[in-house]
Short mmCIF file of C-alpha atoms in Angstrom, two decimals:
data_model
loop_
_atom_site.label_atom_id
_atom_site.label_comp_id
_atom_site.label_asym_id
_atom_site.label_seq_id
_atom_site.Cartn_x
_atom_site.Cartn_y
_atom_site.Cartn_z
CA GLY L 1 29.91 10.86 -53.67
CA ALA L 2 26.72 9.12 -54.79
CA SER L 3 23.23 10.25 -55.74
CA LEU L 4 19.92 8.46 -56.18
CA GLN L 5 16.79 9.65 -57.99
CA ILE L 6 13.36 8.06 -57.51
CA THR L 7 10.48 9.13 -59.76
CA THR L 8 6.76 8.37 -59.80
CA ASP L 9 3.89 9.89 -61.76
CA ALA L 10 3.57 12.77 -59.29
CA THR L 11 6.86 12.93 -57.37
CA THR L 12 10.60 13.21 -57.93
CA THR L 13 13.02 12.55 -55.08
CA ASP L 14 16.78 13.17 -55.18
CA LEU L 15 18.98 11.82 -52.39
CA GLY L 16 22.73 12.32 -52.33
CA PHE L 17 25.89 12.10 -50.27
CA ASP L 18 29.21 13.89 -50.93
CA TRP L 19 32.49 13.60 -49.04
CA SER L 20 35.91 15.16 -49.61
CA ASP L 21 39.17 15.07 -47.69
CA VAL L 22 42.15 17.21 -48.75
CA ARG L 23 45.46 17.27 -46.88
CA ARG L 24 48.48 19.36 -47.88
CA THR L 25 51.71 18.50 -46.08
CA GLY L 26 55.47 18.61 -46.65
CA ASN L 27 55.81 22.40 -46.39
CA VAL L 28 59.00 23.99 -45.08
CA SER L 29 57.04 25.15 -42.05
CA ARG L 30 54.50 22.76 -40.56
CA GLU L 31 52.32 25.80 -39.83
CA ASP L 32 51.65 25.92 -43.57
CA ASP L 33 50.16 22.40 -43.63
CA GLU L 34 46.47 22.41 -44.44
CA SER L 35 43.56 19.98 -44.22
CA ARG L 36 39.98 20.34 -45.40
CA GLU L 37 37.30 17.72 -44.80
CA GLY L 38 33.67 18.15 -45.77
CA SER L 39 30.58 15.94 -45.99
CA ARG L 40 27.04 16.66 -47.16
CA VAL L 41 23.76 14.75 -47.17
CA HIS L 42 20.95 16.32 -49.19
CA LEU L 43 17.33 15.46 -49.94
CA ASP L 44 15.14 17.16 -52.54
CA HIS L 45 11.50 16.01 -52.87
CA ARG L 46 9.21 17.60 -55.49
CA TRP L 47 5.52 16.74 -55.52
CA GLU L 48 2.96 17.73 -58.18
CA LEU L 49 -0.13 17.98 -55.98
CA ALA L 50 -2.30 18.93 -58.96
CA ASP L 51 -1.96 20.58 -62.34
CA ASP L 52 -1.85 23.96 -60.62
CA GLN L 53 -0.08 23.11 -57.34
CA ARG L 54 3.49 22.09 -56.53
CA LEU L 55 5.18 21.31 -53.21
CA ARG L 56 8.91 21.05 -52.62
CA LEU L 57 10.73 19.82 -49.50
CA THR L 58 14.51 20.04 -49.17
CA TYR L 59 16.94 19.13 -46.41
CA ASP L 60 20.70 19.67 -46.22
CA HIS L 61 23.18 18.45 -43.63
CA ASP L 62 26.74 19.79 -43.98
CA ARG L 63 29.80 19.16 -41.82
CA ASP L 64 33.11 20.96 -42.43
CA ARG L 65 36.46 20.79 -40.66
CA ASN L 66 39.24 23.04 -41.96
CA GLU L 67 42.76 23.69 -40.71
CA TYR L 68 44.04 26.72 -42.59
CA GLN L 69 47.41 27.17 -44.18
CA GLY L 70 49.45 29.72 -42.25
CA ALA L 71 46.64 30.47 -39.77
CA ARG L 72 46.51 30.00 -36.02
CA PHE L 73 42.93 28.73 -35.90
CA ASP L 74 40.70 26.23 -37.67
CA LEU L 75 37.05 25.93 -38.62
CA ASP L 76 34.65 23.27 -37.36
CA THR L 77 31.01 23.78 -38.22
CA ARG L 78 27.81 21.81 -38.79
CA ARG L 79 24.73 23.03 -40.63
CA ASP L 80 21.20 21.63 -40.93
CA GLU L 81 18.71 23.42 -43.17
CA ALA L 82 15.11 22.48 -44.04
CA ARG L 83 12.92 24.30 -46.60
CA ILE L 84 9.26 24.01 -47.56
CA GLU L 85 8.08 25.72 -50.76
CA HIS L 86 4.51 25.75 -52.05
CA GLN L 87 3.25 27.18 -55.36
CA TRP L 88 -0.38 27.45 -56.41
CA ALA L 89 -1.78 28.95 -59.61
CA PHE L 90 -5.40 30.03 -59.13
CA GLY L 91 -8.07 32.18 -60.71
CA PRO L 92 -9.24 32.14 -64.34
CA ASP L 93 -6.80 30.05 -66.40
CA GLY L 94 -4.37 30.07 -63.48
CA ARG L 95 -3.57 33.76 -64.03
CA HIS L 96 -2.73 34.46 -60.39
CA GLU L 97 -0.05 32.78 -58.29
CA TRP L 98 0.66 32.10 -54.63
CA ASP L 99 4.18 31.33 -53.38
CA PHE L 100 5.07 30.36 -49.83
CA LEU L 101 8.48 29.66 -48.30
CA VAL L 102 9.43 28.47 -44.84
CA ARG L 103 13.13 27.96 -44.05
CA TYR L 104 14.85 26.85 -40.85
CA ASN L 105 18.63 26.79 -40.53
CA ASP L 106 20.60 25.53 -37.53
CA GLU L 107 24.38 25.95 -37.45
CA GLN L 108 26.67 24.83 -34.66
CA GLY L 109 30.40 25.26 -34.12
CA ASP L 110 32.53 28.21 -35.22
CA LEU L 111 29.73 29.68 -37.36
CA ALA L 112 26.94 28.99 -34.88
CA ARG L 113 23.62 30.67 -35.64
CA ASP L 114 19.92 29.85 -35.97
CA GLU L 115 17.71 31.28 -38.70
CA ILE L 116 13.97 31.26 -39.36
CA GLU L 117 12.46 32.75 -42.52
CA VAL L 118 8.82 32.94 -43.62
CA ALA L 119 8.03 34.54 -46.99
CA PRO L 120 4.55 34.43 -48.59
CA ARG L 121 3.96 36.15 -51.94
CA LEU L 122 0.86 36.86 -54.05
CA THR L 123 0.96 37.79 -57.74
CA PHE L 124 -2.18 39.05 -59.50
CA ARG L 125 -2.25 39.34 -63.29
CA HIS L 126 -5.15 41.76 -63.63
CA THR L 127 -4.87 42.01 -67.43
CA ASP L 128 -2.47 40.79 -70.08
CA ARG L 129 -0.53 44.01 -69.62
CA PHE L 130 -0.83 44.78 -65.90
CA LYS L 131 0.18 42.77 -62.82
CA THR L 132 0.90 43.43 -59.16
CA THR L 133 2.97 41.51 -56.61
CA TRP L 134 2.57 41.64 -52.81
CA ARG L 135 5.13 40.17 -50.43
CA TYR L 136 5.81 39.81 -46.73
CA ASN L 137 9.06 38.53 -45.27
CA PHE L 138 9.81 37.57 -41.68
CA TYR L 139 13.41 36.81 -40.76
CA LYS L 140 14.87 35.98 -37.35
CA VAL L 141 18.48 35.13 -36.59
CA ASP L 142 20.26 34.31 -33.32
CA GLN L 143 24.04 34.68 -33.47
CA ASP L 144 26.75 35.57 -30.97
CA ALA L 145 24.26 36.08 -28.13
CA LEU L 146 22.28 38.60 -30.21
CA SER L 147 18.79 38.09 -31.58
CA THR L 148 17.61 40.07 -34.60
CA GLN L 149 14.12 40.18 -36.11
CA GLN L 150 13.10 41.70 -39.43
CA HIS L 151 9.67 42.33 -40.95
CA LYS L 152 9.38 43.59 -44.50
CA PHE L 153 6.31 44.41 -46.60
CA ASP L 154 6.55 45.41 -50.23
CA GLY L 155 4.35 45.76 -53.27
CA ALA L 156 5.28 46.05 -56.94
CA ALA L 157 3.39 46.82 -60.13
CA ALA L 158 4.33 46.38 -63.80
CA TRP L 159 2.34 47.90 -66.66
CA ASP L 160 3.08 47.24 -70.32
CA VAL L 161 1.57 50.45 -71.64
CA THR L 162 2.35 49.50 -75.25
CA ASP L 163 4.44 46.86 -76.98
CA HIS L 164 7.40 49.22 -76.60
CA LEU L 165 6.85 50.98 -73.24
CA ARG L 166 6.83 49.43 -69.77
CA LEU L 167 6.34 51.23 -66.45
CA THR L 168 7.16 49.74 -63.04
CA ALA L 169 6.69 50.90 -59.46
CA ASP L 170 7.33 49.38 -56.05
CA ALA L 171 7.28 50.46 -52.43
CA PHE L 172 8.51 48.79 -49.22
CA TRP L 173 8.58 49.14 -45.45
CA ARG L 174 11.09 47.27 -43.25
CA TYR L 175 11.38 47.04 -39.47
CA GLU L 176 14.42 45.54 -37.73
CA ARG L 177 14.90 44.99 -34.04
CA VAL L 178 18.13 43.89 -32.33
CA GLU L 179 17.25 42.43 -28.94
CA ARG L 180 15.86 45.34 -26.90
CA ASP L 181 18.63 47.71 -27.92
CA ASN L 182 18.04 49.05 -31.44
CA GLU L 183 15.17 49.53 -33.82
CA THR L 184 15.52 50.49 -37.48
CA TYR L 185 12.71 51.66 -39.73
CA GLU L 186 13.41 51.74 -43.45
CA TYR L 187 10.93 52.64 -46.16
CA GLY L 188 10.95 53.90 -49.70
CA GLY L 189 9.99 53.28 -53.28
CA GLN L 190 11.12 53.18 -56.88
CA LEU L 191 9.69 54.25 -60.25
CA GLY L 192 11.05 52.69 -63.43
CA LEU L 193 10.63 53.02 -67.18
CA ARG L 194 11.78 50.91 -70.12
CA PHE L 195 11.33 51.85 -73.78
CA GLU L 196 12.43 49.67 -76.70
CA ARG L 197 11.52 50.34 -80.31
CA PRO L 198 12.82 49.29 -83.74
CA THR L 199 14.20 52.08 -85.91
CA ARG L 200 15.20 52.38 -89.52
CA TRP L 201 18.78 51.38 -88.58
CA GLY L 202 18.25 48.85 -85.74
CA THR L 203 16.80 48.94 -82.21
CA PHE L 204 16.75 51.81 -79.72
CA THR L 205 16.56 50.97 -75.99
CA THR L 206 16.43 53.14 -72.91
CA ASP L 207 15.53 52.45 -69.31
CA GLY L 208 15.74 54.45 -66.15
CA SER L 209 14.66 54.52 -62.52
CA LEU L 210 14.33 56.83 -59.54
CA GLU L 211 14.63 55.40 -56.02
CA ILE L 212 14.10 57.12 -52.66
CA ILE L 213 14.87 55.41 -49.34
CA ARG L 214 14.76 56.69 -45.76
CA ALA L 215 16.27 54.81 -42.80
CA GLU L 216 15.78 55.84 -39.16
CA THR L 217 17.39 54.27 -36.09
CA THR L 218 16.17 54.56 -32.52
CA GLY L 219 16.98 52.84 -29.24
CA SER L 220 19.70 52.77 -26.62
CA GLY L 221 22.02 50.06 -27.90
CA PRO L 222 25.51 51.13 -28.98
CA THR L 223 25.98 48.48 -31.70
CA SER L 224 24.13 46.47 -34.33
CA TRP L 225 24.85 43.57 -36.73
CA VAL L 226 25.13 43.21 -40.48
CA ARG L 227 24.92 39.64 -41.79
CA GLY L 228 25.59 38.30 -45.24
CA GLU L 229 26.60 41.58 -46.93
CA THR L 230 27.94 40.67 -50.39
CA HIS L 231 30.98 42.10 -52.17
CA ALA L 232 32.95 41.04 -55.27
CA LEU L 233 36.61 41.36 -54.30
CA ASP L 234 39.42 42.11 -56.69
CA THR L 235 42.92 43.53 -56.38
CA VAL L 236 42.28 46.81 -58.21
CA ARG L 237 39.21 48.31 -56.50
CA PRO L 238 38.72 47.71 -52.75
CA ALA L 239 35.22 46.96 -51.49
CA ILE L 240 33.70 49.41 -49.00
CA LEU L 241 31.50 48.05 -46.22
CA THR L 242 28.11 49.75 -46.38
CA ARG L 243 28.00 50.72 -42.69
CA SER L 244 30.34 53.19 -41.08
CA ASP L 245 32.03 52.83 -37.68
CA VAL L 246 32.67 49.09 -38.08
CA GLU L 247 34.31 47.16 -35.25
CA ARG L 248 37.26 45.72 -37.12
CA ARG L 249 37.70 42.65 -34.93
CA SER L 250 34.11 41.59 -35.61
CA ILE L 251 34.54 41.26 -39.41
CA ARG L 252 34.00 37.72 -40.67
CA VAL L 253 34.35 36.94 -44.40
CA TYR L 254 33.22 33.60 -45.84
CA ASN L 255 32.21 31.93 -49.10
CA ALA L 256 28.71 31.37 -50.49
CA GLY L 257 28.26 27.91 -48.98
CA ARG L 258 29.63 28.99 -45.56
CA THR L 259 32.11 26.12 -45.84
CA ARG L 260 35.21 28.31 -45.66
CA VAL L 261 36.05 31.37 -43.59
CA PHE L 262 38.67 33.57 -45.24
CA VAL L 263 41.56 34.82 -43.11
CA GLU L 264 42.61 38.45 -42.79
CA GLY L 265 46.23 38.88 -43.79
CA LEU L 266 46.23 35.67 -45.84
CA ASP L 267 43.17 36.09 -48.07
CA TYR L 268 42.24 39.76 -47.71
CA THR L 269 43.31 43.00 -46.06
CA VAL L 270 41.28 45.44 -43.95
CA THR L 271 41.95 49.18 -44.04
CA THR L 272 40.11 51.80 -41.98
CA THR L 273 40.00 55.44 -43.06
CA GLY L 274 37.94 57.82 -40.97
CA ARG L 275 34.64 56.03 -40.35
CA LEU L 276 34.88 53.76 -43.41
CA THR L 277 36.26 50.23 -43.78
CA PHE L 278 37.81 48.79 -46.96
CA LEU L 279 38.37 45.14 -47.92
CA ARG L 280 40.85 44.12 -50.61
CA ARG L 281 41.73 40.70 -52.01
CA ILE L 282 45.28 39.34 -51.61
CA LEU L 283 46.61 37.86 -54.85
CA SER L 284 48.16 34.77 -53.25
CA GLY L 285 45.11 34.02 -51.08
CA ASN L 286 42.14 31.69 -51.50
CA ILE L 287 39.69 34.32 -52.86
CA ALA L 288 39.42 34.15 -56.64
CA ASP L 289 39.51 37.37 -58.66
CA GLU L 290 36.07 39.06 -58.50
CA GLU L 291 34.71 36.23 -56.33
CA THR L 292 31.59 37.14 -54.36
CA VAL L 293 32.18 36.88 -50.62
CA TYR L 294 29.81 37.37 -47.69
CA CYS L 295 30.57 39.55 -44.68
CA ASP L 296 29.27 39.66 -41.11
CA TYR L 297 30.30 42.52 -38.83
CA VAL L 298 29.29 44.74 -35.92
CA TYR L 299 28.97 48.50 -36.37
CA ARG L 300 28.26 51.43 -34.10
CA VAL L 301 24.70 52.76 -34.13
CA THR L 302 24.01 56.44 -33.53
CA THR L 303 20.72 56.86 -31.68
CA GLY L 304 18.35 59.14 -33.50
CA SER L 305 20.22 58.97 -36.82
CA ARG L 306 18.46 59.29 -40.15
CA THR L 307 19.70 58.68 -43.68
CA ASP L 308 17.93 59.76 -46.89
CA THR L 309 19.18 58.18 -50.11
CA TYR L 310 18.21 59.30 -53.63
CA GLN L 311 19.37 57.13 -56.51
CA THR L 312 18.86 57.66 -60.24
CA HIS L 313 19.77 55.25 -63.03
CA LEU L 314 19.70 55.78 -66.81
CA ARG L 315 20.77 53.54 -69.71
CA VAL L 316 20.60 54.52 -73.39
CA GLU L 317 21.84 52.40 -76.30
CA HIS L 318 21.18 51.81 -79.98
CA ALA L 319 21.95 48.47 -81.62
CA PHE L 320 22.59 49.07 -85.34
CA ASP L 321 21.84 46.28 -87.79
CA GLY L 322 25.49 46.08 -88.83
CA GLY L 323 26.61 45.06 -85.34
CA LEU L 324 27.61 48.45 -83.90
CA THR L 325 26.09 49.42 -80.51
CA PRO L 326 27.00 52.73 -78.82
CA TYR L 327 25.75 53.07 -75.24
CA TYR L 328 25.72 55.31 -72.18
CA HIS L 329 25.03 54.30 -68.55
CA TRP L 330 24.60 56.72 -65.65
CA LEU L 331 24.14 56.04 -61.94
CA ASN L 332 23.81 58.87 -59.43
CA ARG L 333 23.42 58.41 -55.67
CA ARG L 334 23.10 61.15 -53.07
CA GLN L 335 22.86 60.66 -49.32
CA PHE L 336 21.87 63.12 -46.61
CA VAL L 337 22.86 61.87 -43.16
CA ASP L 338 21.54 63.33 -39.94
CA GLU L 339 23.70 61.95 -37.10
CA PRO L 340 23.79 64.37 -34.16
CA ASP L 341 26.93 62.88 -32.65
CA PHE L 342 28.92 63.33 -35.88
CA ARG L 343 27.48 66.55 -37.29
CA ARG L 344 30.02 68.91 -38.80
CA PRO L 345 30.70 71.99 -36.64
CA PHE L 346 29.40 74.43 -39.26
CA ALA L 347 26.18 72.48 -39.91
CA SER L 348 23.45 74.20 -37.93
CA ASP L 349 19.89 73.17 -37.26
CA ILE L 350 18.65 75.24 -40.20
CA PHE L 351 19.91 72.50 -42.53
CA GLU L 352 17.35 69.71 -42.72
CA PRO L 353 18.55 67.08 -43.00
CA ALA L 354 22.11 67.79 -41.86
CA PHE L 355 24.87 66.01 -43.73
CA ASP L 356 27.76 63.82 -42.69
CA ALA L 357 31.34 63.95 -43.89
CA PHE L 358 31.18 60.35 -45.06
CA ALA L 359 27.84 60.24 -46.87
CA ASP L 360 27.97 57.68 -49.68
CA ASN L 361 27.65 59.89 -52.78
CA THR L 362 28.37 58.51 -56.25
CA ASP L 363 28.19 59.85 -59.79
CA HIS L 364 29.09 56.99 -62.16
CA HIS L 365 29.27 57.41 -65.95
CA ARG L 366 30.03 54.65 -68.49
CA MET L 367 30.13 55.38 -72.20
CA GLY L 368 31.33 53.06 -74.90
CA VAL L 369 30.70 51.14 -78.07
CA ARG L 370 30.44 47.44 -78.97
CA TYR L 371 30.93 45.90 -82.41
CA GLU L 372 29.76 42.30 -82.80
CA LYS L 373 30.04 39.83 -85.67
CA ASP L 374 29.41 36.09 -85.89
CA ARG L 375 33.03 35.12 -85.21
CA TRP L 376 34.45 38.12 -83.37
CA SER L 377 33.58 41.17 -81.29
CA MET L 378 35.30 44.31 -79.97
CA SER L 379 34.32 46.88 -77.35
CA GLY L 380 35.75 50.01 -75.80
CA GLU L 381 34.54 51.89 -72.73
CA PHE L 382 35.43 55.02 -70.79
CA GLU L 383 34.40 55.10 -67.14
CA ILE L 384 34.17 58.04 -64.73
CA PHE L 385 33.49 57.13 -61.10
CA ASN L 386 33.04 60.34 -59.10
CA ASP L 387 32.73 58.86 -55.63
CA SER L 388 32.91 60.68 -52.30
CA VAL L 389 35.48 58.14 -51.07
CA LEU L 390 37.18 56.28 -53.94
CA PRO L 391 36.97 58.22 -57.25
CA TYR L 392 38.69 56.97 -60.39
CA GLU L 393 38.73 57.11 -64.18
CA ALA L 394 39.23 54.01 -66.32
CA TRP L 395 39.58 52.79 -69.90
CA HIS L 396 38.56 49.28 -70.94
CA VAL L 397 39.17 47.53 -74.28
CA THR L 398 38.03 43.93 -74.87
CA GLY L 399 38.04 41.55 -77.81
CA GLN L 400 36.78 38.05 -78.57
CA LEU L 401 37.65 35.84 -81.54
CA ALA L 402 36.45 32.38 -82.57
CA LEU L 403 39.45 31.04 -84.49
CA VAL L 404 37.79 27.67 -85.18
CA ARG L 405 34.10 26.90 -84.74
CA THR L 406 32.77 23.45 -85.73
CA LEU L 407 30.80 20.77 -83.89
CA GLN L 408 33.95 18.71 -83.33
CA HIS L 409 36.58 21.42 -82.93
CA SER L 410 36.70 24.94 -81.49
CA ILE L 411 39.39 27.47 -80.58
CA ASP L 412 38.39 30.71 -78.82
CA ALA L 413 40.54 33.66 -77.77
CA THR L 414 39.74 36.68 -75.57
CA ALA L 415 41.79 39.71 -74.57
CA GLU L 416 41.11 42.62 -72.22
CA TYR L 417 43.07 45.74 -71.32
CA SER L 418 42.15 48.17 -68.53
CA HIS L 419 43.73 51.32 -67.17
CA TYR L 420 42.66 52.80 -63.81
CA ARG L 421 43.55 56.21 -62.44
CA PHE L 422 42.64 56.70 -58.77
CA ASP L 423 42.74 60.30 -57.51
CA GLY L 424 41.05 60.14 -54.10
CA ASP L 425 42.55 61.08 -50.76
CA PHE L 426 42.44 57.44 -49.65
CA ASP L 427 43.93 55.88 -52.78
CA ARG L 428 46.14 57.57 -55.40
CA ARG L 429 47.35 54.88 -57.80
CA ARG L 430 47.74 54.03 -61.47
CA VAL L 431 46.88 50.46 -62.48
CA ASN L 432 47.25 48.77 -65.87
CA TRP L 433 46.31 45.16 -66.43
CA ILE L 434 46.03 42.78 -69.39
CA ASP L 435 44.11 39.50 -69.49
CA LEU L 436 44.69 36.96 -72.30
CA ASP L 437 42.79 33.66 -72.57
CA LEU L 438 42.89 30.86 -75.14
CA SER L 439 40.64 27.77 -75.00
CA HIS L 440 40.61 24.67 -77.20
CA ARG L 441 38.14 21.78 -77.51
CA MET L 442 38.26 18.75 -79.81
CA GLU L 443 36.07 15.66 -80.22
CA LEU L 444 38.52 12.92 -81.21
CA THR L 445 35.89 10.17 -81.41
CA ASP L 446 32.30 9.70 -80.27
CA GLU L 447 33.66 8.64 -76.87
CA LEU L 448 36.95 10.52 -76.49
CA SER L 449 37.42 14.29 -76.26
CA THR L 450 40.06 16.77 -75.11
CA SER L 451 40.09 20.37 -73.91
CA ALA L 452 42.80 22.85 -72.98
CA ALA L 453 42.90 26.39 -71.63
CA MET L 454 45.67 28.94 -71.20
CA GLY L 455 45.44 32.21 -69.30
CA TYR L 456 47.90 35.05 -68.70
CA ARG L 457 47.48 38.20 -66.61
CA LEU L 458 49.85 41.14 -66.28
CA GLU L 459 49.09 43.82 -63.68
CA ARG L 460 51.21 46.91 -63.10
CA ASP L 461 50.33 48.86 -59.97
CA SER L 462 52.14 52.11 -59.21
CA ARG L 463 51.99 51.26 -55.50
CA ASP L 464 52.11 47.44 -55.30
CA GLY L 465 54.43 46.69 -58.23
CA THR L 466 54.14 44.19 -61.08
CA THR L 467 52.29 40.88 -60.99
CA HIS L 468 52.34 38.04 -63.53
CA GLY L 469 49.88 35.16 -63.47
CA VAL L 470 49.80 32.05 -65.68
CA ASP L 471 47.17 29.28 -65.69
CA LEU L 472 47.44 26.15 -67.86
CA GLU L 473 44.90 23.31 -67.83
CA GLY L 474 44.33 20.23 -69.99
CA THR L 475 41.64 17.54 -69.80
CA ILE L 476 41.06 14.18 -71.49
CA ARG L 477 37.53 12.79 -71.17
CA LEU L 478 36.21 9.32 -71.95
CA SER L 479 32.43 8.79 -72.09
CA ARG L 480 31.38 5.23 -72.71
CA GLY L 481 27.77 4.35 -71.99
CA LEU L 482 27.04 5.13 -68.35
CA LEU L 483 30.72 5.66 -67.45
CA ASP L 484 32.52 9.04 -67.47
CA VAL L 485 36.27 9.31 -66.78
CA GLU L 486 38.15 12.63 -66.74
CA LEU L 487 41.89 13.17 -66.31
CA THR L 488 42.86 16.82 -65.69
CA ALA L 489 46.29 18.41 -65.22
CA GLU L 490 46.87 22.01 -64.15
CA TYR L 491 49.83 24.36 -63.72
CA ASP L 492 49.67 27.76 -61.97
CA LEU L 493 52.29 30.47 -61.66
CA LEU L 494 51.88 33.66 -59.65
CA SER L 495 54.78 36.11 -59.65
CA ILE L 496 54.49 39.10 -57.28
CA GLY L 497 57.59 41.27 -57.39
CA ALA L 498 60.56 38.99 -56.66
CA ASP L 499 58.42 36.17 -55.21
CA ASP L 500 57.11 33.23 -57.24
CA GLU L 501 54.40 30.76 -56.26
CA ARG L 502 53.91 27.65 -58.42
CA GLY L 503 51.30 24.93 -58.20
CA TYR L 504 50.78 21.60 -59.97
CA GLY L 505 47.71 19.42 -59.83
CA VAL L 506 46.38 16.21 -61.36
CA TRP L 507 42.79 15.04 -60.89
CA LEU L 508 41.15 11.79 -61.90
CA ASN L 509 37.33 11.96 -61.80
CA VAL L 510 35.22 8.84 -62.30
CA ARG L 511 31.43 8.85 -62.45
CA ARG L 512 29.25 5.77 -63.02
CA ASP L 513 25.47 5.88 -63.48
CA LEU L 514 24.05 2.80 -61.69
CA SER L 515 20.47 3.12 -62.95
CA ASP L 516 20.88 -0.06 -65.02
CA ALA L 517 22.00 -2.09 -61.99
CA TRP L 518 19.20 -0.61 -59.87
CA GLY L 519 16.69 -1.57 -62.56
CA ARG L 520 17.89 -5.18 -62.56
CA VAL L 521 17.63 -5.36 -58.77
CA ALA L 522 14.13 -3.86 -58.84
CA ARG L 523 12.95 -6.37 -61.45
CA LYS L 524 14.28 -9.29 -59.42
#
């Protein structure tokens, strides 16, 4: 790749091009061969219109072609996105602020869709302690022969009552329309409080919030879309899609940049229980542990349905001067679902609203203690997750230690142990896992440095067996003037039951800043 930056008194322009081509061959089965080719052209122009005004224009063009290992299909997609952002500080001393965003995205190929987004925002700082924010967001997307429009209005207020007490409030209203089939109205609000005050022994902090949301669906269409729903996938706790009655074949999981679509059966599994759908990461797949993925899917809409959600959050902790911090976190969510087609037989009309067997109710408690010093820290936590679908109890113990800490040399170690006990009808397991990490960095000379990292994970699952994972990585870096050269070697081992998967890699990265050559050309 290459990048170019051009600066003037009022503007800064970045222009770049990146290209990569990866091909994996020589497997026992040619179906396991894999190729990934991607290219990107990007432009970022920032313009200081005045002391109180800024304009930013960005454009991205991406092209990706992927043939997946072990899969029967490939991915070929092209994306063009343009954004305009404007900021203006106005009023006395620039106390108030105006933000405006316009975004257009055009994707063709296997992830074809068109998006338009318009989002103006006004922020008024009425006093040094009180401000309000007013927003409107318009979003339109065309995908898979369906067109969806969303309008959302919301307002928020923050009031610093004293130096120690802050109150917040916000309210919103959202309207969504899918073609001429479905309409969804969602509205609600939240009240929040934060209190922080020094004490004789340290600092006491507490914050809490109460949120109420109502969603109503009308229309005649049998289905609707969810786009870009985010979940962090791991192997211990499956992610639950937020909508019920999901059409399994419609699920599409991809990464943040939409450059890779993950494959069911290779990267993740899908399990359906009742009206709920669960996603779980596969250890040997391409989804990293706790990686955030994005999901698109179609779900069934019940005409005339209504959902009321009440959510309460509370956090209390005290940081003692000696480094000890006990804490308690609580999250409670209750849902009341009125869906005539799925009402329980014994729920009569006298109950308002009626409730559904799969309402998303959660009572989550976390209590623990942290002890922190300059060179090391320890923490322990007990977790109770009383969920209507996937309840569990868990213990967590973590530790960090700086064995060596100088400007030229450092060695850091971390360790974590967790125990999960799942007792729900869907999942009854016991899971124990240990993570150990050791990292090393050394500056040999002003130009030459090295780094190394070692990681080990042991996971014992009462249902899926024992897993061992080892990661080793070492890097030598040379920085001389405008030239950077890095040589990196990596070894990976993943042992699942009786199966082992090993990987070796060597990378040579060279980067050269050409600003000196550009300057000579410009002077000539």
